[in-house]
Every structure is written in structure tokens, then in C-alpha cells.
Amino acid sequence: MKRFYFLFITLISFSNIYSQGITDALRYSTETLNGTARFNAMSGAFGALGADVSSIAINPAGSAVFMKGAGSATLSVVDKRNKSNYFGTNTEASYTNLKFNQAGFVFASNNRNQGSIFTKFSGGFNYIATNNFDDDVFVAGTGNASIREFFLAQADGVPLDLLQLQGNETISSLYAYLGETQGVSTQNAFLGYQGFIIEPVDDNPENTQYYSNIAPGSFNQKYFYSSGGYSGKYTFNFATEINNRFSLGINLNSNNFNYRQSTFLNETNNNQGSQVNYVGFENNLYAYGGGFSAQFGAIAKVTSSLRLGFTYDTPIWYNIYEETTQYLETSREVDGVTSNEYINPKIINVFQKYRLTTPWKIAASGAYIFGKRGLISFDYSYKDYSTTYFSTSYDSYFSTQNDIIKETLKGSSAIKVGGEYRINRLSLRGGYQYEESPYKNNATRGDITGFSGGFGFYLGNYTLDFSYARIQQKGELQLYEVGLTDKASIENIRNNFVFTIIYEIY
């Protein structure tokens, strides 16, 4: 079999073959509870309330509820803990960091034309970190499935000729060539072959069947997962109040994200007949993107105490770029001689831009205000994750992924309840939230439950707020998409400590 050679090789390989899937779609389609400390303390139940800078992020009509302008800035300390169980072995990993996660302002002005139905105009700007991707997971256990199954699955149907170095080819040049012409799965097969994990059934260059030098038995595995980055939303808000009863608003949002992920599998075995007794396999992903979305909202003052709200969020239309790198090391013993193999192509796979459309969302809310003593609020939202889809103008790969999304994901409802009680200059707050899993199979990713609380001090022009929120979710982590598909049970606990300073603008 003939193949064309590159005239030169750089450290970058541009690939038209994709590896994105349902995990990527959900990562950029979900949001976590974030905002000012008051917003977090009441679990984000602000759809019908407004009058908080973070409230405009969920209902753009909320800015028209302000009696005067205000600005706020927020810091948070996020503590994430992941408890894992893999074949009966319990492990735990944690991650703590300090983040600047909100800043914004709102201006509100009464209309001087008393004959107009538009009694107030407002506008503002807000930045909110919609997701914090910083996380660590550690999984360890002993099972009877091996990473060999992954490499055998990737090599199935791949001609041996594509995996062997020829002429002046190097590991880097052939790896880059395979990325350009064959895709990620063939690159994986190449690593497995060069690391002596797999061997051809027949030495014929046309051979497409393989066996493994790792013998069946039990395997000790340690799996490290680490991620970092954020997603953020920059909101430009405009709203108006009609006849002192109805508020209408619109948000124009610029959305962006930056994501890094690294996984490393350490596998050892002492199985009889096994030539390869150690495998170290590393995969790294870097992704970034930006997109546009809009929100339309309304708040009605039914009585002096009762308010109702409604919001529609358009999808986010993202353009996404991804890069990956890989590394493999193995240790094998043949005729009593131990040798170590290090397969490091030192190539960055740069994928062609693709598009992701996240789900739309609708929300209804209500709030009851007990004069100056306090309030209680309720938000309900619905988001249909099965409508998430990938697209590109030059590749049909994503049609299969979109079918998987439709078959696997479903609509998800979320409920948030919040309350506040005021004692002179002190405000006490609490909240609860519940969100359904986006998966039809809840075992993959469970429902989210959480509670929150906090307090605030009013100091004239300034308000100092503090909150604590705890969110809990159970799910499963599948090590690889094919071959080694064993799953670890994961319990994720997220503790969020938030501090906000608010300045009122007269």
C-alpha cells in the first residue's frame, strides 16, 4: 500500500477527523449556580425578583425593578470533592481555588414624560462565570478488563501498512500523517502497535486483524483525571417598565469558554504469558470557543406583594476549536530481558472548527414580598438537552453524534426556592435547588440537589454579602469510549463560598 510523505513535519497536525461526542456537548451546554452572594444564598431564585445585578443574567426584565443604579463585584472560593468507587476500591480527590466570578452594574431612570406608558428605562452590563471546569478525579481498582481492549478496538480494520514505519519516516511524521488522513482512532492504533501492546495476526501489509501481548487476567489500574478552565457570559442588558406594572427586557450575550483536560491511565499486571506488564497512557485536550445568545424576559407586578416572571433563553451558537496530544509508555519482558518503550509523537492535533448549538430554555417564576420584612421566591425552568447538536459545513461525522444525543439525552426540569428575612440592616437568606439529570439513564449522571444560605449587611451606600452553597450529584465515569469501558461510580460535592460588595449609584 502506497502513501504520500510530507515534505516537512512541524509540531502541528491539522486534522479533519473528529473525536467530539456527547460529553463535550453537555460540558458547554450546562451552567452552575454562580453570581452575587445574595443570588447564591437564595439558590438563584430571582426570576421574578430582579433588583440584583446577577438577576439580569436569568431574567433581563430584572434591571427595571431597580429603584436606583448599583454595581457589584464577587469573589468565590470553590471546593470540589470527588469520591470514587472502582471495583470495590474507594478513592477521593479534591480541588480548591479562588475565582473572580461576577462583576456588573445597572442604571435605572424614571421617565420624566409622565404621559408616557413607559415609566422607567434601565440598562446594564454583567459578567458571570457560568461554569468552573477546575476538577480532579482519582480512580483506582483491580478488574479483569485491560487497556489492551481499547487498542485492539482502535486497530480493528486498520491495515498493518499504516502502522509500520517505512523509509525515513519517524514516529512524529507517521503519527501526523495518520491524523491528517485517517483520524484519531488510527493514531491510537499506531501508538498501541509501536508500544508492542498489539501485534498483527499476519505480517502481510494488508493485515487488518490484531492480537495483544497483554494476557488475560487481572489488572491493577489507576486513572487520573484533571481539568481546568471556565465558561463565561458577558451580558448587555436593556429593559423598560410599563405603567409601573410590567417590565420587559432583553439581553444580548457574548459567551466564551476555555477548557483543558488531562487523563492518565497507569495499568500493571502479573498475568502468566503477558509480555507487556505496564502501560502508561496520557491524553490531553485543549478547547476554546465563543458564541452568541439572547434572552427575553418579563416581570408582572400582580399586586404590591406578588410578582410573576417569564424568560426565554435562545440557544448559544458556539464556534469551537480543539487541540489534542498523546503519549504512551510500556514495559515488556521477552526471554528474560526487560525493555521500556516511550512513544511520544510530540505532535499537536489541531482540529477543524466546528459548531455547537446548545439547548434553548424557558423559565417561569413567582415571588411574594412581605413588605420590608422579607420575601420568598420560586423559579421553574425547562431545558431540552436532546436538541443539542453539532454541525459543520464540510463533514458528515456529526450526524451520528447528533443521533446519539437524541437517543441518550432528554428534557430536564429545575426548581429553585429562595427566601430572605430582614432585621434592620441585617438580611438572612436561604435557598434550595433541584435539577433533573439530562440523561435518560440517571445512572450516567444523576440529579443535582443543593442548599444554600447567607447573610448581608447594609452599610449605607455599600452592602457586604456572604453566602455558602453546597451541591451534590452522583454519576459514572467511563474510562474510555471503546474497549476499556468499565465505569467508576462518582459522588461529586461542590462547596461554594461567595463574597460580594455592592455599591449603590444615586
Short mmCIF file of C-alpha atoms in Angstrom, two decimals:
data_model
loop_
_atom_site.label_atom_id
_atom_site.label_comp_id
_atom_site.label_asym_id
_atom_site.label_seq_id
_atom_site.Cartn_x
_atom_site.Cartn_y
_atom_site.Cartn_z
CA MET A 1 0.00 0.00 0.00
CA LYS A 2 1.41 3.37 -1.01
CA ARG A 3 1.15 6.60 0.89
CA PHE A 4 2.40 10.12 0.28
CA TYR A 5 5.02 11.62 2.54
CA PHE A 6 5.19 15.15 3.93
CA LEU A 7 7.90 17.41 2.59
CA PHE A 8 8.37 18.66 6.14
CA ILE A 9 6.89 17.98 9.56
CA THR A 10 6.07 20.61 12.15
CA LEU A 11 4.80 20.17 15.68
CA ILE A 12 1.23 20.66 14.48
CA SER A 13 -1.01 18.30 12.55
CA PHE A 14 -4.23 19.71 11.10
CA SER A 15 -6.97 17.10 11.23
CA ASN A 16 -10.35 16.89 9.53
CA ILE A 17 -11.30 13.81 11.54
CA TYR A 18 -13.21 14.44 14.76
CA SER A 19 -13.50 12.80 18.17
CA GLN A 20 -16.09 15.05 19.82
CA GLY A 21 -19.13 13.49 21.44
CA ILE A 22 -21.93 13.76 23.95
CA THR A 23 -19.59 14.61 26.85
CA ASP A 24 -18.32 17.68 25.01
CA ALA A 25 -21.86 18.74 24.12
CA LEU A 26 -23.00 18.64 27.74
CA ARG A 27 -19.88 20.34 29.08
CA TYR A 28 -20.60 23.52 27.13
CA SER A 29 -24.39 23.35 27.49
CA THR A 30 -24.67 23.28 31.29
CA GLU A 31 -24.28 26.06 33.82
CA THR A 32 -23.57 26.04 37.55
CA LEU A 33 -25.04 28.32 40.19
CA ASN A 34 -22.96 31.49 40.15
CA GLY A 35 -23.49 35.17 40.79
CA THR A 36 -23.53 37.59 43.69
CA ALA A 37 -23.53 36.25 47.25
CA ARG A 38 -27.20 37.22 47.66
CA PHE A 39 -28.05 35.42 44.43
CA ASN A 40 -26.18 32.30 45.55
CA ALA A 41 -27.60 32.38 49.08
CA MET A 42 -31.13 32.15 47.63
CA SER A 43 -30.12 29.40 45.15
CA GLY A 44 -30.59 31.75 42.19
CA ALA A 45 -34.38 32.03 42.60
CA PHE A 46 -34.51 35.57 41.20
CA GLY A 47 -36.58 35.21 38.03
CA ALA A 48 -39.47 37.32 39.36
CA LEU A 49 -37.48 39.44 41.82
CA GLY A 50 -34.89 41.42 39.92
CA ALA A 51 -33.08 44.24 41.76
CA ASP A 52 -29.85 42.21 41.95
CA VAL A 53 -27.14 42.64 39.33
CA SER A 54 -26.93 38.85 38.89
CA SER A 55 -30.69 38.65 38.39
CA ILE A 56 -30.39 40.16 34.93
CA ALA A 57 -28.42 37.05 33.90
CA ILE A 58 -31.57 34.93 34.27
CA ASN A 59 -34.32 37.49 33.53
CA PRO A 60 -33.40 40.66 31.61
CA ALA A 61 -36.52 42.43 32.90
CA GLY A 62 -34.95 42.37 36.37
CA SER A 63 -32.99 45.58 35.78
CA ALA A 64 -36.23 47.60 35.51
CA VAL A 65 -37.08 46.63 39.11
CA PHE A 66 -34.13 48.65 40.42
CA MET A 67 -35.11 51.89 42.14
CA LYS A 68 -31.62 53.27 41.55
CA GLY A 69 -28.39 52.11 39.99
CA ALA A 70 -25.97 49.66 41.57
CA GLY A 71 -22.71 47.90 40.85
CA SER A 72 -21.30 44.71 42.33
CA ALA A 73 -18.18 42.54 42.26
CA THR A 74 -17.86 38.98 43.55
CA LEU A 75 -15.14 36.58 44.64
CA SER A 76 -15.71 32.91 45.39
CA VAL A 77 -13.78 30.01 46.86
CA VAL A 78 -14.85 26.74 45.26
CA ASP A 79 -14.05 23.41 46.89
CA LYS A 80 -14.78 20.31 44.79
CA ARG A 81 -14.58 16.77 46.14
CA ASN A 82 -14.98 13.58 44.12
CA LYS A 83 -15.47 10.27 45.90
CA SER A 84 -14.92 7.30 43.57
CA ASN A 85 -15.56 3.57 43.72
CA TYR A 86 -13.97 1.31 41.11
CA PHE A 87 -14.27 -2.47 41.55
CA GLY A 88 -14.78 -2.04 45.27
CA THR A 89 -11.88 0.35 45.85
CA ASN A 90 -12.76 3.76 47.30
CA THR A 91 -10.67 6.83 46.48
CA GLU A 92 -11.10 10.57 46.83
CA ALA A 93 -9.70 13.68 45.15
CA SER A 94 -10.32 17.35 45.88
CA TYR A 95 -9.63 20.73 44.33
CA THR A 96 -9.92 24.22 45.85
CA ASN A 97 -9.44 27.58 44.15
CA LEU A 98 -10.24 31.27 44.38
CA LYS A 99 -12.12 32.81 41.45
CA PHE A 100 -13.39 36.24 40.41
CA ASN A 101 -16.78 35.18 39.12
CA GLN A 102 -19.04 38.22 38.77
CA ALA A 103 -18.90 41.93 38.06
CA GLY A 104 -21.54 44.27 36.72
CA PHE A 105 -23.70 47.36 37.08
CA VAL A 106 -27.23 48.56 36.39
CA PHE A 107 -28.57 52.05 35.75
CA ALA A 108 -32.28 52.81 36.16
CA SER A 109 -34.07 56.07 35.42
CA ASN A 110 -37.70 57.14 35.68
CA ASN A 111 -39.22 58.62 32.54
CA ARG A 112 -39.79 62.37 33.01
CA ASN A 113 -42.61 62.29 30.48
CA GLN A 114 -45.49 61.46 32.81
CA GLY A 115 -47.87 60.92 29.91
CA SER A 116 -45.88 58.01 28.52
CA ILE A 117 -46.78 54.40 29.25
CA PHE A 118 -43.04 53.71 29.63
CA THR A 119 -42.46 54.76 33.22
CA LYS A 120 -38.85 53.61 33.57
CA PHE A 121 -35.84 52.72 31.46
CA SER A 122 -32.88 50.66 32.59
CA GLY A 123 -29.75 49.07 31.24
CA GLY A 124 -26.64 47.39 32.45
CA PHE A 125 -23.70 45.13 31.93
CA ASN A 126 -22.82 41.95 33.78
CA TYR A 127 -20.10 39.33 33.60
CA ILE A 128 -20.74 35.96 35.20
CA ALA A 129 -18.64 32.79 35.25
CA THR A 130 -21.30 30.29 34.15
CA ASN A 131 -19.11 27.26 34.80
CA ASN A 132 -15.90 26.41 36.63
CA PHE A 133 -14.16 23.47 34.98
CA ASP A 134 -11.42 23.06 37.60
CA ASP A 135 -11.68 19.48 38.85
CA ASP A 136 -9.67 16.42 39.88
CA VAL A 137 -10.75 12.77 39.93
CA PHE A 138 -8.68 9.77 41.03
CA VAL A 139 -9.88 6.23 40.33
CA ALA A 140 -8.11 3.02 41.37
CA GLY A 141 -9.06 -0.64 41.42
CA THR A 142 -8.43 -4.15 40.12
CA GLY A 143 -10.57 -5.58 37.34
CA ASN A 144 -10.41 -8.09 34.51
CA ALA A 145 -10.59 -5.62 31.60
CA SER A 146 -7.42 -4.07 30.19
CA ILE A 147 -6.41 -1.08 28.13
CA ARG A 148 -5.44 -3.69 25.53
CA GLU A 149 -9.14 -3.88 24.62
CA PHE A 150 -9.05 -0.19 23.75
CA PHE A 151 -6.09 -0.55 21.38
CA LEU A 152 -7.49 -3.72 19.78
CA ALA A 153 -10.79 -1.95 19.11
CA GLN A 154 -8.99 1.04 17.59
CA ALA A 155 -6.83 -1.18 15.36
CA ASP A 156 -9.65 -3.38 14.09
CA GLY A 157 -9.81 -3.00 10.30
CA VAL A 158 -6.67 -0.83 10.06
CA PRO A 159 -4.10 -2.14 7.52
CA LEU A 160 -0.78 -3.07 9.10
CA ASP A 161 1.00 -0.98 6.46
CA LEU A 162 -0.36 2.19 8.07
CA LEU A 163 1.12 1.32 11.47
CA GLN A 164 4.67 0.47 10.39
CA LEU A 165 7.47 2.98 9.88
CA GLN A 166 8.78 3.00 6.34
CA GLY A 167 11.81 4.59 4.72
CA ASN A 168 12.79 7.76 6.52
CA GLU A 169 9.58 8.02 8.49
CA THR A 170 9.72 8.87 12.18
CA ILE A 171 7.17 8.37 14.96
CA SER A 172 6.22 12.04 14.65
CA SER A 173 5.88 12.11 10.87
CA LEU A 174 3.75 8.97 10.61
CA TYR A 175 1.59 9.99 13.56
CA ALA A 176 0.95 13.38 11.90
CA TYR A 177 0.20 11.68 8.58
CA LEU A 178 -2.37 9.39 10.19
CA GLY A 179 -4.03 12.36 11.87
CA GLU A 180 -4.31 14.14 8.54
CA THR A 181 -5.68 11.18 6.60
CA GLN A 182 -7.15 8.57 8.94
CA GLY A 183 -8.13 10.17 12.22
CA VAL A 184 -7.71 9.74 15.94
CA SER A 185 -8.61 6.04 16.12
CA THR A 186 -5.81 5.09 13.72
CA GLN A 187 -3.37 7.24 15.67
CA ASN A 188 -4.36 5.28 18.79
CA ALA A 189 -3.79 2.01 16.94
CA PHE A 190 -0.38 3.27 15.85
CA LEU A 191 0.61 4.03 19.46
CA GLY A 192 -0.54 0.56 20.56
CA TYR A 193 1.43 -1.14 17.79
CA GLN A 194 4.62 0.85 18.36
CA GLY A 195 4.32 0.20 22.10
CA PHE A 196 4.05 -3.58 21.45
CA ILE A 197 0.60 -3.76 23.06
CA ILE A 198 -0.87 -5.20 19.85
CA GLU A 199 0.59 -7.44 17.15
CA PRO A 200 -0.72 -8.39 13.68
CA VAL A 201 -2.26 -11.80 13.17
CA ASP A 202 -0.42 -11.89 9.82
CA ASP A 203 2.71 -9.97 8.81
CA ASN A 204 1.12 -9.16 5.45
CA PRO A 205 0.94 -5.34 4.98
CA GLU A 206 -2.76 -5.77 4.15
CA ASN A 207 -3.45 -7.45 7.50
CA THR A 208 -6.32 -5.85 9.45
CA GLN A 209 -6.60 -8.17 12.47
CA TYR A 210 -4.57 -7.99 15.68
CA TYR A 211 -3.97 -9.74 18.99
CA SER A 212 -2.43 -8.42 22.21
CA ASN A 213 0.81 -9.07 24.05
CA ILE A 214 -1.09 -8.45 27.27
CA ALA A 215 -2.52 -11.75 28.51
CA PRO A 216 -5.97 -12.06 30.09
CA GLY A 217 -6.25 -11.99 33.88
CA SER A 218 -6.49 -9.25 36.47
CA PHE A 219 -5.26 -5.70 36.05
CA ASN A 220 -4.35 -3.05 38.60
CA GLN A 221 -5.42 0.32 37.26
CA LYS A 222 -5.06 3.90 38.40
CA TYR A 223 -6.82 6.59 36.41
CA PHE A 224 -6.10 10.28 36.92
CA TYR A 225 -8.45 12.95 35.53
CA SER A 226 -7.68 16.65 35.81
CA SER A 227 -9.46 19.58 34.16
CA GLY A 228 -9.33 23.35 34.30
CA GLY A 229 -10.81 26.45 32.76
CA TYR A 230 -14.11 28.30 32.77
CA SER A 231 -17.07 29.42 30.72
CA GLY A 232 -18.30 32.98 30.98
CA LYS A 233 -21.13 35.19 29.79
CA TYR A 234 -20.89 38.93 29.05
CA THR A 235 -24.38 40.43 29.13
CA PHE A 236 -25.57 43.74 27.68
CA ASN A 237 -28.99 44.47 29.16
CA PHE A 238 -31.87 46.76 28.18
CA ALA A 239 -35.28 46.95 29.90
CA THR A 240 -38.29 49.14 30.40
CA GLU A 241 -41.22 49.36 32.81
CA ILE A 242 -44.75 49.90 31.50
CA ASN A 243 -47.36 51.70 33.64
CA ASN A 244 -45.46 50.77 36.79
CA ARG A 245 -46.82 47.22 36.41
CA PHE A 246 -44.97 45.34 33.69
CA SER A 247 -41.24 45.10 32.98
CA LEU A 248 -39.84 43.88 29.67
CA GLY A 249 -36.16 43.23 28.97
CA ILE A 250 -33.66 41.81 26.53
CA ASN A 251 -30.12 40.55 26.99
CA LEU A 252 -27.52 40.25 24.25
CA ASN A 253 -24.84 37.82 25.44
CA SER A 254 -21.31 37.11 24.35
CA ASN A 255 -20.38 33.62 25.57
CA ASN A 256 -16.91 32.11 25.68
CA PHE A 257 -15.06 29.24 27.31
CA ASN A 258 -11.57 27.88 27.80
CA TYR A 259 -11.14 24.22 28.75
CA ARG A 260 -8.17 21.97 29.50
CA GLN A 261 -8.30 18.26 30.31
CA SER A 262 -5.65 15.66 31.02
CA THR A 263 -6.13 11.94 31.69
CA PHE A 264 -3.51 9.32 32.56
CA LEU A 265 -4.02 5.57 32.94
CA ASN A 266 -1.49 3.50 34.86
CA GLU A 267 -2.04 -0.24 34.35
CA THR A 268 0.07 -3.13 35.67
CA ASN A 269 -0.35 -6.90 35.60
CA ASN A 270 1.44 -10.11 36.55
CA ASN A 271 -0.59 -12.37 34.29
CA GLN A 272 1.03 -15.55 33.03
CA GLY A 273 2.06 -15.25 29.39
CA SER A 274 1.90 -11.45 29.41
CA GLN A 275 4.84 -9.81 27.62
CA VAL A 276 3.68 -6.26 28.44
CA ASN A 277 3.17 -5.80 32.18
CA TYR A 278 2.99 -2.00 32.41
CA VAL A 279 1.15 0.65 30.36
CA GLY A 280 1.07 4.40 30.93
CA PHE A 281 -1.33 6.22 28.58
CA GLU A 282 -1.80 10.01 28.60
CA ASN A 283 -4.31 12.09 26.65
CA ASN A 284 -4.58 15.89 26.72
CA LEU A 285 -7.31 18.14 25.34
CA TYR A 286 -7.40 21.91 24.96
CA ALA A 287 -10.59 23.54 23.71
CA TYR A 288 -11.79 27.09 23.38
CA GLY A 289 -14.68 28.83 21.72
CA GLY A 290 -17.10 31.70 21.60
CA GLY A 291 -20.70 32.24 20.73
CA PHE A 292 -23.79 34.44 20.86
CA SER A 293 -27.10 34.11 22.65
CA ALA A 294 -30.05 36.28 23.65
CA GLN A 295 -32.64 36.31 26.41
CA PHE A 296 -36.14 37.82 26.56
CA GLY A 297 -37.93 38.32 29.85
CA ALA A 298 -40.92 39.87 31.56
CA ILE A 299 -41.98 40.60 35.14
CA ALA A 300 -45.52 41.48 36.15
CA LYS A 301 -46.45 43.14 39.46
CA VAL A 302 -49.78 41.40 40.01
CA THR A 303 -50.23 43.13 43.37
CA SER A 304 -47.96 45.22 45.56
CA SER A 305 -46.65 41.96 47.01
CA LEU A 306 -46.97 39.35 44.25
CA ARG A 307 -44.71 39.23 41.18
CA LEU A 308 -44.63 36.76 38.29
CA GLY A 309 -41.85 36.35 35.76
CA PHE A 310 -41.16 34.58 32.47
CA THR A 311 -37.95 34.15 30.48
CA TYR A 312 -36.90 32.59 27.20
CA ASP A 313 -33.23 31.83 26.53
CA THR A 314 -32.18 31.22 22.96
CA PRO A 315 -29.58 28.54 22.25
CA ILE A 316 -25.94 29.53 22.36
CA TRP A 317 -24.42 29.27 18.90
CA TYR A 318 -20.79 28.32 19.54
CA ASN A 319 -17.76 28.11 17.27
CA ILE A 320 -15.34 25.64 18.87
CA TYR A 321 -11.67 24.83 18.31
CA GLU A 322 -9.82 21.83 19.79
CA GLU A 323 -6.28 20.53 20.10
CA THR A 324 -5.06 17.19 21.47
CA THR A 325 -1.79 15.48 22.34
CA GLN A 326 -0.98 11.90 23.37
CA TYR A 327 1.79 9.89 24.97
CA LEU A 328 2.29 6.16 25.61
CA GLU A 329 4.86 4.23 27.62
CA THR A 330 5.10 0.48 28.12
CA SER A 331 7.34 -2.04 29.82
CA ARG A 332 7.72 -5.57 28.41
CA GLU A 333 9.72 -8.66 29.08
CA VAL A 334 10.86 -11.04 26.34
CA ASP A 335 13.18 -14.01 27.03
CA GLY A 336 14.03 -12.58 30.45
CA VAL A 337 15.05 -9.18 29.08
CA THR A 338 13.05 -6.11 30.14
CA SER A 339 12.72 -3.16 27.78
CA ASN A 340 10.85 0.12 28.09
CA GLU A 341 9.15 1.85 25.19
CA TYR A 342 8.37 5.57 25.12
CA ILE A 343 6.08 6.58 22.25
CA ASN A 344 5.84 10.37 22.32
CA PRO A 345 4.94 11.81 18.88
CA LYS A 346 5.28 15.41 20.17
CA ILE A 347 2.53 16.35 17.73
CA ILE A 348 -0.40 18.67 18.44
CA ASN A 349 -3.55 17.58 16.61
CA VAL A 350 -5.40 20.75 15.62
CA PHE A 351 -8.99 20.02 14.62
CA GLN A 352 -11.05 21.99 12.17
CA LYS A 353 -13.53 24.44 13.67
CA TYR A 354 -16.96 23.01 14.38
CA ARG A 355 -20.21 24.47 15.64
CA LEU A 356 -22.31 23.54 18.65
CA THR A 357 -25.87 24.70 19.28
CA THR A 358 -26.85 24.36 22.92
CA PRO A 359 -30.47 23.83 24.09
CA TRP A 360 -32.99 26.64 24.46
CA LYS A 361 -34.53 27.19 27.89
CA ILE A 362 -37.79 28.57 29.26
CA ALA A 363 -38.43 29.63 32.85
CA ALA A 364 -41.42 30.74 34.93
CA SER A 365 -41.09 32.32 38.34
CA GLY A 366 -43.00 33.87 41.18
CA ALA A 367 -42.18 35.90 44.27
CA TYR A 368 -44.11 37.19 47.26
CA ILE A 369 -42.75 40.19 49.17
CA PHE A 370 -43.74 40.71 52.82
CA GLY A 371 -43.34 44.47 52.91
CA LYS A 372 -39.90 45.41 54.19
CA ARG A 373 -39.53 42.29 56.33
CA GLY A 374 -38.69 39.68 53.73
CA LEU A 375 -39.66 37.63 50.70
CA ILE A 376 -39.98 34.16 49.26
CA SER A 377 -39.36 33.26 45.62
CA PHE A 378 -39.73 30.27 43.32
CA ASP A 379 -38.24 29.52 39.88
CA TYR A 380 -39.02 26.67 37.49
CA SER A 381 -37.10 26.11 34.25
CA TYR A 382 -37.05 23.53 31.47
CA LYS A 383 -34.15 22.78 29.13
CA ASP A 384 -34.36 20.15 26.40
CA TYR A 385 -30.85 18.71 26.08
CA SER A 386 -31.91 16.36 23.27
CA THR A 387 -32.00 19.42 20.96
CA THR A 388 -28.23 19.94 21.37
CA TYR A 389 -26.44 19.38 18.09
CA PHE A 390 -23.10 19.63 16.34
CA SER A 391 -22.68 20.96 12.83
CA THR A 392 -20.06 21.78 10.26
CA SER A 393 -20.20 22.68 6.61
CA TYR A 394 -17.77 20.05 5.33
CA ASP A 395 -18.09 16.82 7.31
CA SER A 396 -20.88 14.31 7.98
CA TYR A 397 -19.26 12.87 11.14
CA PHE A 398 -21.53 14.80 13.46
CA SER A 399 -24.78 13.31 12.14
CA THR A 400 -24.00 10.12 14.08
CA GLN A 401 -23.18 12.10 17.22
CA ASN A 402 -26.42 14.06 16.92
CA ASP A 403 -28.38 10.80 16.70
CA ILE A 404 -26.65 9.59 19.87
CA ILE A 405 -27.58 12.84 21.62
CA LYS A 406 -31.25 12.43 20.67
CA GLU A 407 -31.27 8.82 21.89
CA THR A 408 -29.37 9.49 25.13
CA LEU A 409 -30.44 12.89 26.41
CA LYS A 410 -33.81 14.31 27.42
CA GLY A 411 -35.51 17.43 28.71
CA SER A 412 -34.54 18.50 32.21
CA SER A 413 -36.57 20.48 34.75
CA ALA A 414 -35.04 22.58 37.50
CA ILE A 415 -36.59 24.06 40.63
CA LYS A 416 -35.12 26.81 42.81
CA VAL A 417 -36.60 28.21 46.01
CA GLY A 418 -35.21 31.15 47.96
CA GLY A 419 -36.13 33.29 50.91
CA GLU A 420 -34.90 36.38 52.73
CA TYR A 421 -35.69 37.88 56.15
CA ARG A 422 -34.55 41.36 57.15
CA ILE A 423 -33.70 42.55 60.64
CA ASN A 424 -32.82 46.23 60.45
CA ARG A 425 -29.53 46.35 58.48
CA LEU A 426 -29.05 42.55 58.55
CA SER A 427 -30.53 40.22 55.93
CA LEU A 428 -30.70 36.44 56.45
CA ARG A 429 -31.11 34.23 53.39
CA GLY A 430 -31.56 30.62 52.39
CA GLY A 431 -32.36 28.51 49.36
CA TYR A 432 -32.79 25.08 47.81
CA GLN A 433 -32.32 23.79 44.27
CA TYR A 434 -33.08 20.61 42.38
CA GLU A 435 -32.24 19.83 38.77
CA GLU A 436 -33.06 16.68 36.82
CA SER A 437 -30.36 14.75 35.03
CA PRO A 438 -30.12 15.46 31.29
CA TYR A 439 -29.60 11.71 30.69
CA LYS A 440 -32.44 9.27 30.14
CA ASN A 441 -30.35 6.84 32.20
CA ASN A 442 -29.90 8.60 35.53
CA ALA A 443 -27.00 6.34 36.48
CA THR A 444 -24.79 8.11 33.93
CA ARG A 445 -25.30 11.47 35.60
CA GLY A 446 -27.70 11.84 38.49
CA ASP A 447 -29.97 14.65 39.59
CA ILE A 448 -28.49 17.73 41.25
CA THR A 449 -29.60 18.68 44.75
CA GLY A 450 -28.30 21.59 46.77
CA PHE A 451 -28.96 24.03 49.52
CA SER A 452 -27.58 27.46 50.34
CA GLY A 453 -27.56 30.17 52.96
CA GLY A 454 -26.03 33.52 53.71
CA PHE A 455 -26.35 36.98 55.13
CA GLY A 456 -25.79 40.62 54.20
CA PHE A 457 -25.06 43.89 55.96
CA TYR A 458 -26.45 47.16 54.63
CA LEU A 459 -23.93 49.97 55.29
CA GLY A 460 -25.49 52.96 53.56
CA ASN A 461 -24.13 53.18 50.03
CA TYR A 462 -22.41 49.81 50.47
CA THR A 463 -23.68 46.30 51.13
CA LEU A 464 -21.46 43.39 52.11
CA ASP A 465 -22.86 39.94 51.38
CA PHE A 466 -21.63 36.42 52.13
CA SER A 467 -23.07 33.04 51.13
CA TYR A 468 -22.39 29.33 51.25
CA ALA A 469 -23.84 26.81 48.77
CA ARG A 470 -23.46 23.04 48.64
CA ILE A 471 -24.35 20.98 45.56
CA GLN A 472 -24.27 17.21 45.34
CA GLN A 473 -24.52 14.89 42.34
CA LYS A 474 -23.83 11.22 41.67
CA GLY A 475 -22.85 9.67 38.37
CA GLU A 476 -20.49 7.38 36.50
CA LEU A 477 -17.13 7.93 34.86
CA GLN A 478 -16.42 5.69 31.88
CA LEU A 479 -12.68 5.41 31.35
CA TYR A 480 -12.77 5.16 27.51
CA GLU A 481 -15.45 5.23 24.83
CA VAL A 482 -14.43 1.83 23.37
CA GLY A 483 -12.57 -1.23 24.63
CA LEU A 484 -11.92 -0.37 28.27
CA THR A 485 -15.46 0.79 29.03
CA ASP A 486 -15.58 -0.07 32.74
CA LYS A 487 -17.21 2.64 34.84
CA ALA A 488 -16.37 4.13 38.21
CA SER A 489 -19.11 5.43 40.49
CA ILE A 490 -18.54 9.10 41.31
CA GLU A 491 -20.08 11.26 44.01
CA ASN A 492 -19.36 14.93 43.41
CA ILE A 493 -19.74 17.52 46.16
CA ARG A 494 -19.24 21.21 45.39
CA ASN A 495 -18.88 23.76 48.18
CA ASN A 496 -19.00 27.41 47.15
CA PHE A 497 -18.12 30.28 49.49
CA VAL A 498 -19.01 33.68 47.98
CA PHE A 499 -18.30 37.27 48.99
CA THR A 500 -19.81 40.31 47.22
CA ILE A 501 -19.51 44.05 47.66
CA ILE A 502 -22.36 46.17 46.28
CA TYR A 503 -22.27 49.93 45.72
CA GLU A 504 -25.48 51.86 45.15
CA ILE A 505 -25.35 54.53 42.47
CA TYR A 506 -27.57 57.56 43.05
#
